[in-house]
GROMACS .gro file of C-alpha atoms in nm:
model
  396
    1UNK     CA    1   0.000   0.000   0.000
    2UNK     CA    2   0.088   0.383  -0.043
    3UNK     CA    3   0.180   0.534   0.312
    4UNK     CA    4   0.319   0.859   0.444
    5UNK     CA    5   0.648   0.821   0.577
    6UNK     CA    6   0.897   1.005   0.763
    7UNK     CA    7   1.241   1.079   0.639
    8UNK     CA    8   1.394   1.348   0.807
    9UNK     CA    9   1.343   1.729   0.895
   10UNK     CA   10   1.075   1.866   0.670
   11UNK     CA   11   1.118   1.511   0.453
   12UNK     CA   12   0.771   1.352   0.423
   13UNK     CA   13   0.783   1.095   0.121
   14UNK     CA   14   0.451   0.905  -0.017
   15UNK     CA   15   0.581   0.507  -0.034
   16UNK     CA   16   0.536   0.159  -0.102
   17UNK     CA   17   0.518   0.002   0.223
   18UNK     CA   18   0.380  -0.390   0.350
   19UNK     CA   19  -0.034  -0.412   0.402
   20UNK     CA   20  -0.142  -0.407   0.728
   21UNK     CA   21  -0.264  -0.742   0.917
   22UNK     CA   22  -0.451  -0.865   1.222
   23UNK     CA   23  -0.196  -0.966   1.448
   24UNK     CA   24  -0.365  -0.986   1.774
   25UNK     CA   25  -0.763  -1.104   1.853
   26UNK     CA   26  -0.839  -0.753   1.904
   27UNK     CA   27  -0.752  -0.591   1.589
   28UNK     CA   28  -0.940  -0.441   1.295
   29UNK     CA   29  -0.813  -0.319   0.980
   30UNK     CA   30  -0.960  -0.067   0.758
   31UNK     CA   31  -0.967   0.124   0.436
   32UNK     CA   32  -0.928   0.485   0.514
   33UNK     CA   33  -1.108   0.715   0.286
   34UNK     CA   34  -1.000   0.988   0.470
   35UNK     CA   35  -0.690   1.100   0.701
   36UNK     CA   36  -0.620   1.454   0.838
   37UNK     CA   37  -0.337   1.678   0.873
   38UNK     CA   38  -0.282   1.720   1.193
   39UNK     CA   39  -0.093   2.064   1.340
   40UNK     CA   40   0.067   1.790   1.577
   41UNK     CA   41   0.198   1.634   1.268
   42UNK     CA   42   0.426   1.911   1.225
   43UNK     CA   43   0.596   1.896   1.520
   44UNK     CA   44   0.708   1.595   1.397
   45UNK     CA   45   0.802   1.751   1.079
   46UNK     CA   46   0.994   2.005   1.222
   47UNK     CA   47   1.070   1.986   1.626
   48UNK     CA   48   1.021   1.684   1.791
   49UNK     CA   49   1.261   1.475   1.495
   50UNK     CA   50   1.486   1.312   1.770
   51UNK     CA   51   1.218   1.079   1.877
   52UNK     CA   52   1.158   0.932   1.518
   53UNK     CA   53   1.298   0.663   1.305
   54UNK     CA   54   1.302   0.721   0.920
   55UNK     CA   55   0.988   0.505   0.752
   56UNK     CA   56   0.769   0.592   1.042
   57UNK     CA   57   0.473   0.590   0.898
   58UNK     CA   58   0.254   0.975   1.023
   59UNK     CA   59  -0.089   1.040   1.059
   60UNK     CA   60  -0.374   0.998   1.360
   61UNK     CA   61  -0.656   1.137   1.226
   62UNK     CA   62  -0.838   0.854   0.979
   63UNK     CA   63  -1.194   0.724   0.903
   64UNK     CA   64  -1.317   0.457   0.686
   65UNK     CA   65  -1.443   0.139   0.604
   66UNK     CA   66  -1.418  -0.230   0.814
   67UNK     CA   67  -1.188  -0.444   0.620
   68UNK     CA   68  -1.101  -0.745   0.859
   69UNK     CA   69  -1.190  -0.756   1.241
   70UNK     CA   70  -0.998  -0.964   1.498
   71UNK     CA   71  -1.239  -1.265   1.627
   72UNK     CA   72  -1.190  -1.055   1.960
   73UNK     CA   73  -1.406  -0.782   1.811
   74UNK     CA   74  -1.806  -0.864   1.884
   75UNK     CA   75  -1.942  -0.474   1.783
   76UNK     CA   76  -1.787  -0.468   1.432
   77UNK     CA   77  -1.839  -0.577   1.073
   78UNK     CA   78  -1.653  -0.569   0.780
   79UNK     CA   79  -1.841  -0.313   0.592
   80UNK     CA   80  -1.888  -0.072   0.875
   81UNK     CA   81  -1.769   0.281   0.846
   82UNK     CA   82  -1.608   0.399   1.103
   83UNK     CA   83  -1.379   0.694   1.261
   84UNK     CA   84  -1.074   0.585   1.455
   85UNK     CA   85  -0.914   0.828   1.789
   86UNK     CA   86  -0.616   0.881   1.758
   87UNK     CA   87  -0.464   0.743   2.080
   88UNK     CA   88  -0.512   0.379   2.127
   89UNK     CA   89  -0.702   0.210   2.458
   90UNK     CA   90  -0.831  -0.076   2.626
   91UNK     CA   91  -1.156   0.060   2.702
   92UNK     CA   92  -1.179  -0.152   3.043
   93UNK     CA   93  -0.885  -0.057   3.246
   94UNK     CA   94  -0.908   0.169   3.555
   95UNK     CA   95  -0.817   0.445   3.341
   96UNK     CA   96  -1.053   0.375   3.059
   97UNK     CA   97  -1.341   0.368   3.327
   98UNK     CA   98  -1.278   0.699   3.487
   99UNK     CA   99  -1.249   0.868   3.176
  100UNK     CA  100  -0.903   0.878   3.065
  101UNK     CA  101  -0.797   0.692   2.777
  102UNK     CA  102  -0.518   0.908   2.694
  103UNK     CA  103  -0.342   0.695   2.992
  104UNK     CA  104  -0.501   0.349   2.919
  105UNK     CA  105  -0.289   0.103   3.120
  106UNK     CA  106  -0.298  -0.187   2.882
  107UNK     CA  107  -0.117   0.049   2.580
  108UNK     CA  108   0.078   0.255   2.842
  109UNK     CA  109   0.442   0.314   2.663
  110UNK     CA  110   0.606   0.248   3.017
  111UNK     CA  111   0.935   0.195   2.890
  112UNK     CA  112   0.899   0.574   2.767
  113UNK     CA  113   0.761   0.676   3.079
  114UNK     CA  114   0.417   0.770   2.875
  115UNK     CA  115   0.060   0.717   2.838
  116UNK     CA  116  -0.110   0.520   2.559
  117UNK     CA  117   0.008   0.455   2.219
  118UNK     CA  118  -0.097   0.679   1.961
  119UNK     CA  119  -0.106   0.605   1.595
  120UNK     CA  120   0.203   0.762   1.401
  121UNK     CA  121   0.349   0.952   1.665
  122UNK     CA  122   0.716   0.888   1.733
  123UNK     CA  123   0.823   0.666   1.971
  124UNK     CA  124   0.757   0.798   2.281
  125UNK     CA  125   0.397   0.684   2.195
  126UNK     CA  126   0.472   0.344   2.054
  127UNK     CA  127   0.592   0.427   1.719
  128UNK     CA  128   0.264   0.241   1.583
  129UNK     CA  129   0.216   0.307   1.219
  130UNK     CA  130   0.000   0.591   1.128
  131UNK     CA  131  -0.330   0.658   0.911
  132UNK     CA  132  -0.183   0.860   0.609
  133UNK     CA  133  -0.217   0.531   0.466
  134UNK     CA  134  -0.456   0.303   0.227
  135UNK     CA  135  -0.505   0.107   0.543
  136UNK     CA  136  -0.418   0.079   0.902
  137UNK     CA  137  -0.409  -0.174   1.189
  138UNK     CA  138  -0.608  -0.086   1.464
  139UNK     CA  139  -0.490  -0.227   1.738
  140UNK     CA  140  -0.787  -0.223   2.035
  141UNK     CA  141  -1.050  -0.232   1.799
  142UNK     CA  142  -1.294  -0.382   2.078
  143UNK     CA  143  -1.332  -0.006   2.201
  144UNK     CA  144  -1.184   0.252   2.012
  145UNK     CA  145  -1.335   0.262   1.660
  146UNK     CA  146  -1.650   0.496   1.628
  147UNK     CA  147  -1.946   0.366   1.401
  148UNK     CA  148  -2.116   0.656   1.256
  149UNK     CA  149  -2.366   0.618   0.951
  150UNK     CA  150  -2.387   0.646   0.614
  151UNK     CA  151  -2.466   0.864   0.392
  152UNK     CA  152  -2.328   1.250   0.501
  153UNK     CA  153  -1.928   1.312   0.309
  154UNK     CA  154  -1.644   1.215   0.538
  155UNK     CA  155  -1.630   1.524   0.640
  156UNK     CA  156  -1.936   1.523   0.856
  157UNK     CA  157  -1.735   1.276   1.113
  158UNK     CA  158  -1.403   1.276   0.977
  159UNK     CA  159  -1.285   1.521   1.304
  160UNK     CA  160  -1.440   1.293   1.563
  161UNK     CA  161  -1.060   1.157   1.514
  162UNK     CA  162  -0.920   1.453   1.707
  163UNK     CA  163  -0.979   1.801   1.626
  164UNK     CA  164  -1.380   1.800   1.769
  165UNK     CA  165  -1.259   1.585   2.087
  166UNK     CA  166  -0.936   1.822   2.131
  167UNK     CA  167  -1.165   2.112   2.129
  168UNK     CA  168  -1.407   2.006   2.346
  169UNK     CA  169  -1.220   1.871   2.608
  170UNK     CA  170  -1.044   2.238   2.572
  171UNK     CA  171  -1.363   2.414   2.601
  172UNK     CA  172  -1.484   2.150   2.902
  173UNK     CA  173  -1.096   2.211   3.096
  174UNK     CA  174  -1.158   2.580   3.078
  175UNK     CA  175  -1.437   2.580   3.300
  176UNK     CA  176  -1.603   2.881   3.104
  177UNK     CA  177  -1.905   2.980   3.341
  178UNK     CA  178  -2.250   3.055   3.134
  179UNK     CA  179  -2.232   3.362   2.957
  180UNK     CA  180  -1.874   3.423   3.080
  181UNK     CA  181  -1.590   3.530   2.823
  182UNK     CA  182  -1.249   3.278   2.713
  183UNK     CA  183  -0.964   3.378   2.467
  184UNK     CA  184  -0.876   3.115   2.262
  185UNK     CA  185  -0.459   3.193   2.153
  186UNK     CA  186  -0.425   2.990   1.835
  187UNK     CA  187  -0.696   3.002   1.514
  188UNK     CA  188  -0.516   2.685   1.374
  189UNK     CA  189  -0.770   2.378   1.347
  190UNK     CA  190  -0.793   2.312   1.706
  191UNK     CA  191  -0.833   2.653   1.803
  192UNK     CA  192  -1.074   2.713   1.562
  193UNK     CA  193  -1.289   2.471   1.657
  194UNK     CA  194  -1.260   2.545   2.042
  195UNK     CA  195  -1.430   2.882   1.931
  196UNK     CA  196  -1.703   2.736   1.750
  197UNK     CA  197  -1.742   2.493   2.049
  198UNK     CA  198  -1.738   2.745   2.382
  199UNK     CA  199  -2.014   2.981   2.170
  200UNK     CA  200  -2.262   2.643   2.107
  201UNK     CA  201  -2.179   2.564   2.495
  202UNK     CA  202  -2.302   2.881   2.593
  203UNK     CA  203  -2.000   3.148   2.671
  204UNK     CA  204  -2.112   3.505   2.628
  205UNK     CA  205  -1.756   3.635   2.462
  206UNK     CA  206  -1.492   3.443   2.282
  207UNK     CA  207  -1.199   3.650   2.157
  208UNK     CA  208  -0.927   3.491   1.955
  209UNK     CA  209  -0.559   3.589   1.870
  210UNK     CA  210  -0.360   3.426   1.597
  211UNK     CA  211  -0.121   3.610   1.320
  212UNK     CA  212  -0.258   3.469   1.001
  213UNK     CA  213  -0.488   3.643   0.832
  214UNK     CA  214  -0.676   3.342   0.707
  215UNK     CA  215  -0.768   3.213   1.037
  216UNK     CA  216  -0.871   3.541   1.170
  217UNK     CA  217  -1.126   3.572   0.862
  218UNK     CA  218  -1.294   3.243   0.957
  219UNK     CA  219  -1.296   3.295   1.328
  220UNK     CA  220  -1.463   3.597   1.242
  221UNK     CA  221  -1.690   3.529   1.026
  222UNK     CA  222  -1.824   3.314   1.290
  223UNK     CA  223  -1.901   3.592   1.537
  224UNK     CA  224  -1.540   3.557   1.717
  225UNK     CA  225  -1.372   3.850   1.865
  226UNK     CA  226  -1.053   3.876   1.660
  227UNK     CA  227  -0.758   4.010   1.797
  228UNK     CA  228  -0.445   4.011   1.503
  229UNK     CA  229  -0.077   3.993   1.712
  230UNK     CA  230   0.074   4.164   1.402
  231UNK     CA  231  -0.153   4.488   1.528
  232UNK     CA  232   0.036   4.515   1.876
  233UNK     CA  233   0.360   4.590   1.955
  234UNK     CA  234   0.397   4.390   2.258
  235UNK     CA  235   0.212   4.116   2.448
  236UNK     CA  236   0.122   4.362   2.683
  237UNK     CA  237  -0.089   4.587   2.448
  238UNK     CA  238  -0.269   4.265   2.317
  239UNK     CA  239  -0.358   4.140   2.683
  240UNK     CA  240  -0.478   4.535   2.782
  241UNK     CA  241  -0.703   4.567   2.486
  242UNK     CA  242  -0.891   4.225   2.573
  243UNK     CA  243  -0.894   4.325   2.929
  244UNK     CA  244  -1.062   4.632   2.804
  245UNK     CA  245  -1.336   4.454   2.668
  246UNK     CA  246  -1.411   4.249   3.008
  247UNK     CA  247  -1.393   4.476   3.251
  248UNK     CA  248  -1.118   4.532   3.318
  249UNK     CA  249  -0.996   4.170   3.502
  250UNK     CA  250  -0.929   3.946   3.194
  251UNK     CA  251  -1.103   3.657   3.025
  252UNK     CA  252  -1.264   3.399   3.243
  253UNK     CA  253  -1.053   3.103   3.081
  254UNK     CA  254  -0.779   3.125   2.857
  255UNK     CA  255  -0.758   2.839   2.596
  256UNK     CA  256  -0.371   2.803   2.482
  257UNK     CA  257  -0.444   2.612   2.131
  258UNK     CA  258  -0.052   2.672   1.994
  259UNK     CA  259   0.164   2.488   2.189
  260UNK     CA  260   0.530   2.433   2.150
  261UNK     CA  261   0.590   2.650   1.832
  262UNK     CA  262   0.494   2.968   1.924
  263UNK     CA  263   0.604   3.262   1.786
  264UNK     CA  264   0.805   3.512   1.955
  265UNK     CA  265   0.988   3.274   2.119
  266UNK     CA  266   1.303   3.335   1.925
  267UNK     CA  267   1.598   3.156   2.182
  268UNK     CA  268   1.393   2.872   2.226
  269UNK     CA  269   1.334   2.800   1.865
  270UNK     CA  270   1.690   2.791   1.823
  271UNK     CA  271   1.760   2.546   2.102
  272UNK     CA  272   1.460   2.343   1.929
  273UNK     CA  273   1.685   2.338   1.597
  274UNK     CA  274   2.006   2.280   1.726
  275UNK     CA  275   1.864   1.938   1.888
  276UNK     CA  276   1.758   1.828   1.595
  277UNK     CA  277   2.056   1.861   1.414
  278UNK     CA  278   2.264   1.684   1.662
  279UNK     CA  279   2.336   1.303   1.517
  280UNK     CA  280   2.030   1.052   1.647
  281UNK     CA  281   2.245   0.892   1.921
  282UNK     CA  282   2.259   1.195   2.086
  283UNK     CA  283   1.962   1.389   1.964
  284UNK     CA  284   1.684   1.160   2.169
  285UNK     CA  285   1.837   1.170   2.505
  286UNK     CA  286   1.952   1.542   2.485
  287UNK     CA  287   1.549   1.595   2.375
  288UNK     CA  288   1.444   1.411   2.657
  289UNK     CA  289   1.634   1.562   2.923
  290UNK     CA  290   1.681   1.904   2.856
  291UNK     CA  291   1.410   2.033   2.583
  292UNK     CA  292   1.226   2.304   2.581
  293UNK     CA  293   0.955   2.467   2.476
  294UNK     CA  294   0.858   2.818   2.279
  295UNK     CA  295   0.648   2.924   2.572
  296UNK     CA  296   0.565   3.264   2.463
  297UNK     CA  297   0.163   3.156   2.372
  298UNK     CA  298   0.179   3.031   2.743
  299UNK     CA  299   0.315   3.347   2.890
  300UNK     CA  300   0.073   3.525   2.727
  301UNK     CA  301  -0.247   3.294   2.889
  302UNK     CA  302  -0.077   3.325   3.206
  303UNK     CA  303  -0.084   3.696   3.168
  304UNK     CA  304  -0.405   3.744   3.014
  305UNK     CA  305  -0.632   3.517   3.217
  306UNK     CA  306  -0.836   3.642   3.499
  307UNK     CA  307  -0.717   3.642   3.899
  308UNK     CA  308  -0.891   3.283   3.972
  309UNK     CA  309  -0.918   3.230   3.574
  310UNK     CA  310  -0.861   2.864   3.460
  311UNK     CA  311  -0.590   2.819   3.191
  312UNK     CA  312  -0.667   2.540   2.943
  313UNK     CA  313  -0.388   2.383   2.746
  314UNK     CA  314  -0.455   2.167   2.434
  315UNK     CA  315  -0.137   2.280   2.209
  316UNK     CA  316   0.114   2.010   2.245
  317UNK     CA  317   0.421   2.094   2.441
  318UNK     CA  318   0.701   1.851   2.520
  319UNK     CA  319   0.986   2.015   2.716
  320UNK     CA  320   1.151   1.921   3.042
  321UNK     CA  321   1.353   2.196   3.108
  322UNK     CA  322   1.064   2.480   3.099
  323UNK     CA  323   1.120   2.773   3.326
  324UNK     CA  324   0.736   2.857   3.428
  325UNK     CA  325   0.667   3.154   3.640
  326UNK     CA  326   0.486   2.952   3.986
  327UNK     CA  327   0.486   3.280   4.156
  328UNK     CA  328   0.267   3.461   3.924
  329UNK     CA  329   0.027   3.152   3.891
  330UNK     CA  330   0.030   3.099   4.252
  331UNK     CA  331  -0.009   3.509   4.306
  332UNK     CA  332  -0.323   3.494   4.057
  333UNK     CA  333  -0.447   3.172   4.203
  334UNK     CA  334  -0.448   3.070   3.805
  335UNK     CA  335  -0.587   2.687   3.749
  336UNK     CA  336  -0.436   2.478   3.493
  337UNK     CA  337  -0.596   2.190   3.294
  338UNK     CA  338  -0.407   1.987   2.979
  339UNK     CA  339  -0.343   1.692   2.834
  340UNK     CA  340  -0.419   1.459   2.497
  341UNK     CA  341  -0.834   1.442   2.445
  342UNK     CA  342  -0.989   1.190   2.575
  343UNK     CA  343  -1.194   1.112   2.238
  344UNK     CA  344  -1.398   0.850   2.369
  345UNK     CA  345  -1.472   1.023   2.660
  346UNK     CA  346  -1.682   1.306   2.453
  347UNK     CA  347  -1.766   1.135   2.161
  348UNK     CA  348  -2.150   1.044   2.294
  349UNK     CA  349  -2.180   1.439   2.402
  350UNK     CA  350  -2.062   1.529   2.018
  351UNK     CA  351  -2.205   1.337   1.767
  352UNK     CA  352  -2.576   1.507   1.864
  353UNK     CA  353  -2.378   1.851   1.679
  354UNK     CA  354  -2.311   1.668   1.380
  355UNK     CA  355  -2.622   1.669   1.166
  356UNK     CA  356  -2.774   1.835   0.873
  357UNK     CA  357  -2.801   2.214   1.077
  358UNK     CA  358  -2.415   2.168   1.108
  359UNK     CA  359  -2.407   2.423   1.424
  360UNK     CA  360  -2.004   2.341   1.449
  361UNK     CA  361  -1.951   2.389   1.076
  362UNK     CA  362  -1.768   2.060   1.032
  363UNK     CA  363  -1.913   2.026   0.678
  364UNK     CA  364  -1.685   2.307   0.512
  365UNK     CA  365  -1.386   2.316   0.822
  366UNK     CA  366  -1.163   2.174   0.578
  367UNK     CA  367  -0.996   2.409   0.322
  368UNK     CA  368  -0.800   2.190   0.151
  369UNK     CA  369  -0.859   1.822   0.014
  370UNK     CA  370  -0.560   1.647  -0.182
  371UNK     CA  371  -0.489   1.307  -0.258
  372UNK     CA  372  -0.259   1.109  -0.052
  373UNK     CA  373   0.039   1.151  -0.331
  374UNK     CA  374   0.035   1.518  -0.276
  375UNK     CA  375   0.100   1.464   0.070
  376UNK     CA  376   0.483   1.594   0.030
  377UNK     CA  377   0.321   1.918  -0.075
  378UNK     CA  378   0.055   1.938   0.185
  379UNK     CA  379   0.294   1.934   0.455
  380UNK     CA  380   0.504   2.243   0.318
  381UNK     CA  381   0.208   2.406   0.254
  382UNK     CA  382   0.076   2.334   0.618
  383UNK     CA  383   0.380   2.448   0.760
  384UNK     CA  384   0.434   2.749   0.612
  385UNK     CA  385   0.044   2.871   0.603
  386UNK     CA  386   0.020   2.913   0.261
  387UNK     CA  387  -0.283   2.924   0.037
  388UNK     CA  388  -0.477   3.012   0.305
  389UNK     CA  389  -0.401   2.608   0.451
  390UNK     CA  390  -0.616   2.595   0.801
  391UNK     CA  391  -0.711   2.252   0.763
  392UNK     CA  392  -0.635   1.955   0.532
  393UNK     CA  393  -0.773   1.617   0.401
  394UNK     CA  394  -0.605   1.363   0.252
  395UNK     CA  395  -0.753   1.095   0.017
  396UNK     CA  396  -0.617   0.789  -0.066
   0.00000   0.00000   0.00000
């Protein structure tokens, strides 16, 4: 089959690689007819390259159709289309039951010190092979695989993967109380979407910052407060003019949707580079113990956010060497929620949203659709925000 694989910095190549199989009771494997690109996938493109192998095969964001199912898989048929999360779980550990299936204890990567596996994401989560594919293994298939019907385009359920579960845990972390206001610091996909999700849960102002004109266009379009960092000449300016418009204090909840690569962050970019230049025997274990992190998207939250405001972190960050400023979050008495989505956690509370009166405008979210050849091209284009690239679909 024709897979996405990893090569090197910015080196995505479209090749020939085995078929997947059922290898354990448990598995599935399907025919994607649809894979996203992910804004996480880029940090593999670009930052976190230590922690992967050349021929990794990317992508965590797939739907399609039942090919084969394990004999250990009673709910599914082949023939039934499906959307798969992107992390991998048990379903019936104690994590699964209390709602966390980001640290499922059957498909912990313990010898990484991390939580479950995730499909196509380095090796710190397994190094299982990813979804930019013509078909994947799904390992798990008892419980992680989402039936949804037929009939509506791909695109209808296609973000159930990720970017709808991301958001919503976002929104749900940030503790927005009804009617109150959250600045969402990001207007990529995920942040986006976290818009469009705190206004259909009921917040009464949702402002959101980003540098790319594209994304500021769609946010507002939407009825979202845009704020444009390219119009300020400091952080400071940006966090007094939303203050202005909430009397004063700040935003209830701050929703940090950019993560790692945030602009403005120009000392820590340059530590991110130099580790992954360093040859791979040494470029892992420097990563591991001494990253970090462009933090400057964080700073800001911290800054902006209301005295007994609730931060809300979704953007992935990965350093261990970040210097965070504990007295002004313990002066502010800030709260702080993260972590991967849960997706099977919200899936049941999202899939009511997803119908014909499309209130979270998943039908026309994507602005780009390509087949899975062009994928080379999609990533450049991703990365560098051109053609006005939010959000993009592959094909097979």
């Amino acid at each position: 089959m024709k897979a996405v694989t990893w090569q090197g910095k910015r080196d995505v190549r479209v090749e020939e690689v085995p078929d997947p199989k059922i290898q354990e009771p448990t598995d599935a494997v399907i025919r994607i007819t649809s894979s996203g690109l992910c804004g996480s996938d880029l940090h593999l493109y670009e930052v976190l390259t230590p922690f992967m192998t050349p021929g990794d095969i990317l992508g965590h964001e797939p739907m399609g159709i039942v090919e084969e199912v394990g004999p250990a898989v009673p709910d599914l048929a082949v023939g039934d289309r499906v959307v798969v999360p992107f992390q991998i779980a048990c379903g019936n550990c104690w994590m699964c039951l209390t709602g966390l299936p980001t640290q499922c204890e059957t498909t912990q990567v313990s010898g990484e010190g991390m939580g479950a596996a995730l499909f196509g994401y380095t090796r710190l989560y397994g190094a299982v092979p990813g979804a930019q594919a013509e078909y994947l293994r799904v390992p798990q298939a008892q419980y992680g695989p989402i039936k949804v019907p037929e009939g509506p385009a791909d695109d209808r359920f296609v973000y159930l993967s990720d970017v709808l579960p991301t958001a919503w845990q976002a929104v749900e972390y940030a503790g927005i109380p009804k009617g109150g206001s959250v600045a969402v610091l990001g207007l990529g996909p995920i942040g986006d979407m976290a818009c469009r999700v705190a206004q259909v849960r009921g917040a009464g102002q949702v402002f959101g910052v980003d540098l790319v004109s594209e994304r500021l266009r769609r946010a507002r379009a939407r009825g979202v407060d845009t704020y444009d960092l390219r119009s300020f000449d400091s952080d400071k300016e940006l966090v007094a003019a939303i203050r202005d418009k909430t009397d004063g204090r700040g935003p209830d909840a701050v929703i940090d949707a950019v993560g790692t690569e945030a602009h403005g962050s120009a000392a820590a970019r340059l530590a991110q580079q130099a580790s992954a230049m360093l040859p791979r025997k040494i470029s892992g274990p420097f990563a591991e113990r001494f990253s970090i992190d462009r933090l400057a998207a964080l700073y800001t939250a911290i800054e902006l956010v209301r005295r007994g405001g609730t931060i809300s972190l979704s953007g992935v960050y990965g350093g261990m060497a970040d210097p965070i400023p504990l007295l002004t979050l313990f002066d502010k008495q800030i709260q702080m929620r993260m972590g991967q989505a849960n997706v099977r956690r919200w899936s049941d509370e999202i899939i009511p949203y997803l119908t014909d009166e499309d209130p979270l405008g998943v039908d026309d979210f994507a602005t780009h659709r390509v087949p899975l050849t062009d994928a080379p091209r999609a990533y450049e284009m991703f990365q560098q925000k051109r053609d006005g690239a939010v959000k993009v679909l592959m094909t097979p």
